[in-house]
């Protein structure tokens, strides 16, 4: 989960919803005027991540309308100043017509790969990234019928990245456990509830094991509402029975954050048909209070979390497809949100779909990128800075928001002396695991594992193995997984 904000973009546009008469509020915009980039055909899913390890957030877009001779996935490499190089298009196994891509390292080479769902092909594709951020070979895997949305994480705690995919037509979730080097065990399918759509992994009950969250697109009979399904995780990457939590209609997006700032993960579902966001406050044990709904614009299809006004509280932002706008709901830090403020999305009516948030130009403010599916564009909205995020200028050079890059304080080190690893957890919180490996790939030690609230964090390694046992001098690797992002750094241990 984007802990990840879960983003899902539906395959069926609900044309029966009438356009809203809501007028944009005449308030000062949080953002500079949109910068619009040409994209592929009908871009829908969108994600940010560092593909070439230059510590800038690159842009990956899945194009629902891709066909013969067209790229299903577009990659825009960042220039670090909020601008991007011209896109490069790549094929997947058919159309990348599911939700947002996932950007993670599946092969263990230290470079982030791209995972997309191919609905019409009933498959997923892994596009392996090279050192330059370009794509090398592609791996295709069979999924269920109408593969819809993907999410990746280390589900069985073996240091390898696993993933899951929802299958809308077969109403199921497929789990793929990694065997390393881009290979996966046969998938394990779990039954869905009612139109499986959004997917993510987060430690909801704070036991150090990731749980499964799924947003359901169809309405339950008799209550005219959708649900969010939760399956608590167990060791080995398996999940227990589903629990259902009622939200608005057509729960196409599920977002994660600590909205009331008590250390427990909370959820928010973006509901396209009911034009609302439903906020579910977590109890830290895997359960949630009754949802509270907040109005959005017409047909919200995408969502993201981040501290947009720099006040230290997590905000929500959604795309309003029918109106060509985005709605920002500022968090108060107590689990409640202010009424929406709408902003132009850089396209036209019936346009904005997917959205992602991150610092694109290194100014420590949360910017936005939006996929506009009708005008075939991507809009960049740079944050003007209603307030500054709590990151120093020196830290921002190495710790970009939403990048999982570690800062190694001391290197080389001596056993017993050790070093601190500093990192940033994105606004809204994320699942974090930090592990030490030998050069042969043997896990030496777990330094940190579990859900962490957003902000700067640090963990200390004393240069020793479990139980304080000494280690031989040599090269070791620290592997950090923060939400969807993975970073691998080398540490030299000397006598």
GROMACS .gro file of C-alpha atoms in nm, residues 39-213:
model
  175
   39UNK     CA    1   0.129   1.116  -2.229
   40UNK     CA    2   0.018   0.792  -2.393
   41UNK     CA    3  -0.337   0.701  -2.489
   42UNK     CA    4  -0.582   0.728  -2.198
   43UNK     CA    5  -0.338   0.747  -1.905
   44UNK     CA    6  -0.503   0.628  -1.584
   45UNK     CA    7  -0.266   0.488  -1.322
   46UNK     CA    8   0.025   0.701  -1.201
   47UNK     CA    9   0.309   0.649  -0.954
   48UNK     CA   10   0.630   0.816  -0.834
   49UNK     CA   11   0.958   0.643  -0.751
   50UNK     CA   12   1.334   0.668  -0.802
   51UNK     CA   13   1.411   0.443  -1.100
   52UNK     CA   14   1.772   0.547  -1.169
   53UNK     CA   15   1.890   0.608  -0.809
   54UNK     CA   16   1.963   0.978  -0.859
   55UNK     CA   17   1.745   1.059  -0.554
   56UNK     CA   18   1.481   1.231  -0.769
   57UNK     CA   19   1.125   1.101  -0.805
   58UNK     CA   20   1.058   0.970  -1.154
   59UNK     CA   21   0.709   0.927  -1.299
   60UNK     CA   22   0.551   0.602  -1.423
   61UNK     CA   23   0.213   0.606  -1.599
   62UNK     CA   24  -0.003   0.315  -1.713
   63UNK     CA   25  -0.201   0.383  -2.031
   64UNK     CA   26  -0.539   0.213  -2.052
   65UNK     CA   27  -0.588   0.292  -2.421
   66UNK     CA   28  -0.259   0.145  -2.540
   67UNK     CA   29  -0.286  -0.085  -2.838
   68UNK     CA   30  -0.075  -0.224  -3.116
   69UNK     CA   31   0.239  -0.014  -3.161
   70UNK     CA   32   0.172   0.192  -2.849
   71UNK     CA   33   0.332   0.189  -2.507
   72UNK     CA   34   0.127   0.047  -2.223
   73UNK     CA   35   0.365   0.204  -1.970
   74UNK     CA   36   0.527   0.548  -1.997
   75UNK     CA   37   0.831   0.651  -1.793
   76UNK     CA   38   0.929   1.014  -1.736
   77UNK     CA   39   1.273   1.050  -1.573
   78UNK     CA   40   1.300   1.347  -1.340
   79UNK     CA   41   1.539   1.640  -1.385
   80UNK     CA   42   1.515   1.711  -1.012
   81UNK     CA   43   1.363   2.058  -1.051
   82UNK     CA   44   1.001   1.957  -1.107
   83UNK     CA   45   1.051   1.901  -1.479
   84UNK     CA   46   1.092   1.570  -1.661
   85UNK     CA   47   1.269   1.427  -1.963
   86UNK     CA   48   1.060   1.326  -2.264
   87UNK     CA   49   0.873   1.007  -2.192
   88UNK     CA   50   0.980   0.662  -2.303
   89UNK     CA   51   0.706   0.408  -2.377
   90UNK     CA   52   0.722   0.036  -2.307
   91UNK     CA   53   0.494  -0.257  -2.379
   92UNK     CA   54   0.340  -0.480  -2.118
   93UNK     CA   55   0.147  -0.802  -2.177
   94UNK     CA   56  -0.137  -0.622  -2.355
   95UNK     CA   57  -0.291  -0.304  -2.215
   96UNK     CA   58  -0.180  -0.181  -1.873
   97UNK     CA   59  -0.545  -0.110  -1.801
   98UNK     CA   60  -0.547  -0.169  -1.428
   99UNK     CA   61  -0.472   0.083  -1.154
  100UNK     CA   62  -0.149   0.252  -1.056
  101UNK     CA   63   0.183   0.075  -1.112
  102UNK     CA   64   0.402  -0.041  -0.825
  103UNK     CA   65   0.769   0.061  -0.821
  104UNK     CA   66   0.986  -0.188  -0.631
  105UNK     CA   67   1.299  -0.402  -0.672
  106UNK     CA   68   1.188  -0.756  -0.757
  107UNK     CA   69   1.525  -0.892  -0.870
  108UNK     CA   70   1.749  -0.780  -0.585
  109UNK     CA   71   1.984  -0.582  -0.808
  110UNK     CA   72   1.921  -0.255  -0.626
  111UNK     CA   73   1.720  -0.101  -0.910
  112UNK     CA   74   1.347  -0.036  -0.886
  113UNK     CA   75   1.132  -0.231  -1.132
  114UNK     CA   76   0.778  -0.154  -1.249
  115UNK     CA   77   0.479  -0.383  -1.186
  116UNK     CA   78   0.152  -0.332  -1.376
  117UNK     CA   79  -0.178  -0.518  -1.407
  118UNK     CA   80  -0.305  -0.613  -1.755
  119UNK     CA   81  -0.681  -0.652  -1.721
  120UNK     CA   82  -0.773  -0.775  -2.066
  121UNK     CA   83  -0.481  -1.019  -2.069
  122UNK     CA   84  -0.555  -1.153  -1.719
  123UNK     CA   85  -0.190  -1.104  -1.627
  124UNK     CA   86   0.069  -0.884  -1.461
  125UNK     CA   87   0.397  -0.760  -1.609
  126UNK     CA   88   0.724  -0.678  -1.434
  127UNK     CA   89   0.937  -0.434  -1.634
  128UNK     CA   90   1.291  -0.469  -1.505
  129UNK     CA   91   1.468  -0.136  -1.479
  130UNK     CA   92   1.832  -0.087  -1.571
  131UNK     CA   93   2.081   0.139  -1.393
  132UNK     CA   94   1.981   0.422  -1.628
  133UNK     CA   95   1.612   0.396  -1.540
  134UNK     CA   96   1.530   0.244  -1.877
  135UNK     CA   97   1.358  -0.093  -1.902
  136UNK     CA   98   1.537  -0.415  -1.992
  137UNK     CA   99   1.354  -0.747  -2.002
  138UNK     CA  100   0.990  -0.806  -1.912
  139UNK     CA  101   0.839  -1.084  -1.700
  140UNK     CA  102   0.472  -1.178  -1.754
  141UNK     CA  103   0.273  -1.381  -1.500
  142UNK     CA  104  -0.082  -1.515  -1.524
  143UNK     CA  105  -0.332  -1.366  -1.279
  144UNK     CA  106  -0.709  -1.405  -1.235
  145UNK     CA  107  -0.978  -1.271  -1.465
  146UNK     CA  108  -0.957  -0.896  -1.529
  147UNK     CA  109  -0.645  -0.828  -1.324
  148UNK     CA  110  -0.706  -0.489  -1.172
  149UNK     CA  111  -0.467  -0.341  -0.915
  150UNK     CA  112  -0.125  -0.439  -0.777
  151UNK     CA  113   0.065  -0.385  -0.452
  152UNK     CA  114   0.405  -0.514  -0.342
  153UNK     CA  115   0.573  -0.583  -0.006
  154UNK     CA  116   0.781  -0.845   0.175
  155UNK     CA  117   0.491  -1.057   0.297
  156UNK     CA  118   0.680  -1.352   0.448
  157UNK     CA  119   0.976  -1.156   0.590
  158UNK     CA  120   1.246  -1.336   0.391
  159UNK     CA  121   1.398  -1.018   0.248
  160UNK     CA  122   1.239  -1.064  -0.097
  161UNK     CA  123   0.961  -0.854  -0.249
  162UNK     CA  124   0.628  -1.032  -0.297
  163UNK     CA  125   0.313  -0.887  -0.449
  164UNK     CA  126  -0.062  -0.919  -0.476
  165UNK     CA  127  -0.313  -0.839  -0.749
  166UNK     CA  128  -0.691  -0.804  -0.736
  167UNK     CA  129  -0.897  -0.971  -1.009
  168UNK     CA  130  -1.224  -0.791  -1.066
  169UNK     CA  131  -1.413  -1.042  -1.282
  170UNK     CA  132  -1.309  -1.350  -1.085
  171UNK     CA  133  -1.359  -1.151  -0.762
  172UNK     CA  134  -1.038  -1.267  -0.601
  173UNK     CA  135  -0.694  -1.163  -0.479
  174UNK     CA  136  -0.384  -1.344  -0.605
  175UNK     CA  137  -0.071  -1.351  -0.388
  176UNK     CA  138   0.270  -1.415  -0.548
  177UNK     CA  139   0.554  -1.509  -0.311
  178UNK     CA  140   0.901  -1.432  -0.446
  179UNK     CA  141   1.167  -1.700  -0.483
  180UNK     CA  142   1.428  -1.441  -0.577
  181UNK     CA  143   1.575  -1.305  -0.902
  182UNK     CA  144   1.235  -1.234  -1.055
  183UNK     CA  145   1.094  -1.582  -0.994
  184UNK     CA  146   0.773  -1.649  -0.800
  185UNK     CA  147   0.596  -1.949  -0.651
  186UNK     CA  148   0.257  -2.047  -0.790
  187UNK     CA  149   0.001  -1.789  -0.695
  188UNK     CA  150  -0.237  -1.838  -0.405
  189UNK     CA  151  -0.589  -1.703  -0.456
  190UNK     CA  152  -0.817  -1.564  -0.186
  191UNK     CA  153  -1.188  -1.509  -0.254
  192UNK     CA  154  -1.301  -1.147  -0.276
  193UNK     CA  155  -1.614  -0.992  -0.133
  194UNK     CA  156  -1.789  -0.793  -0.405
  195UNK     CA  157  -1.585  -0.668  -0.699
  196UNK     CA  158  -1.224  -0.668  -0.576
  197UNK     CA  159  -1.050  -0.346  -0.677
  198UNK     CA  160  -0.798  -0.151  -0.468
  199UNK     CA  161  -0.529  -0.348  -0.283
  200UNK     CA  162  -0.257  -0.275  -0.033
  201UNK     CA  163  -0.059  -0.418   0.255
  202UNK     CA  164  -0.027  -0.248   0.595
  203UNK     CA  165   0.026  -0.366   0.952
  204UNK     CA  166  -0.314  -0.274   1.094
  205UNK     CA  167  -0.288  -0.461   1.424
  206UNK     CA  168   0.074  -0.362   1.493
  207UNK     CA  169   0.202  -0.719   1.529
  208UNK     CA  170   0.488  -0.672   1.281
  209UNK     CA  171   0.310  -0.873   1.009
  210UNK     CA  172   0.153  -0.707   0.707
  211UNK     CA  173  -0.224  -0.735   0.663
  212UNK     CA  174  -0.425  -0.729   0.339
  213UNK     CA  175  -0.667  -0.445   0.256
   0.00000   0.00000   0.00000
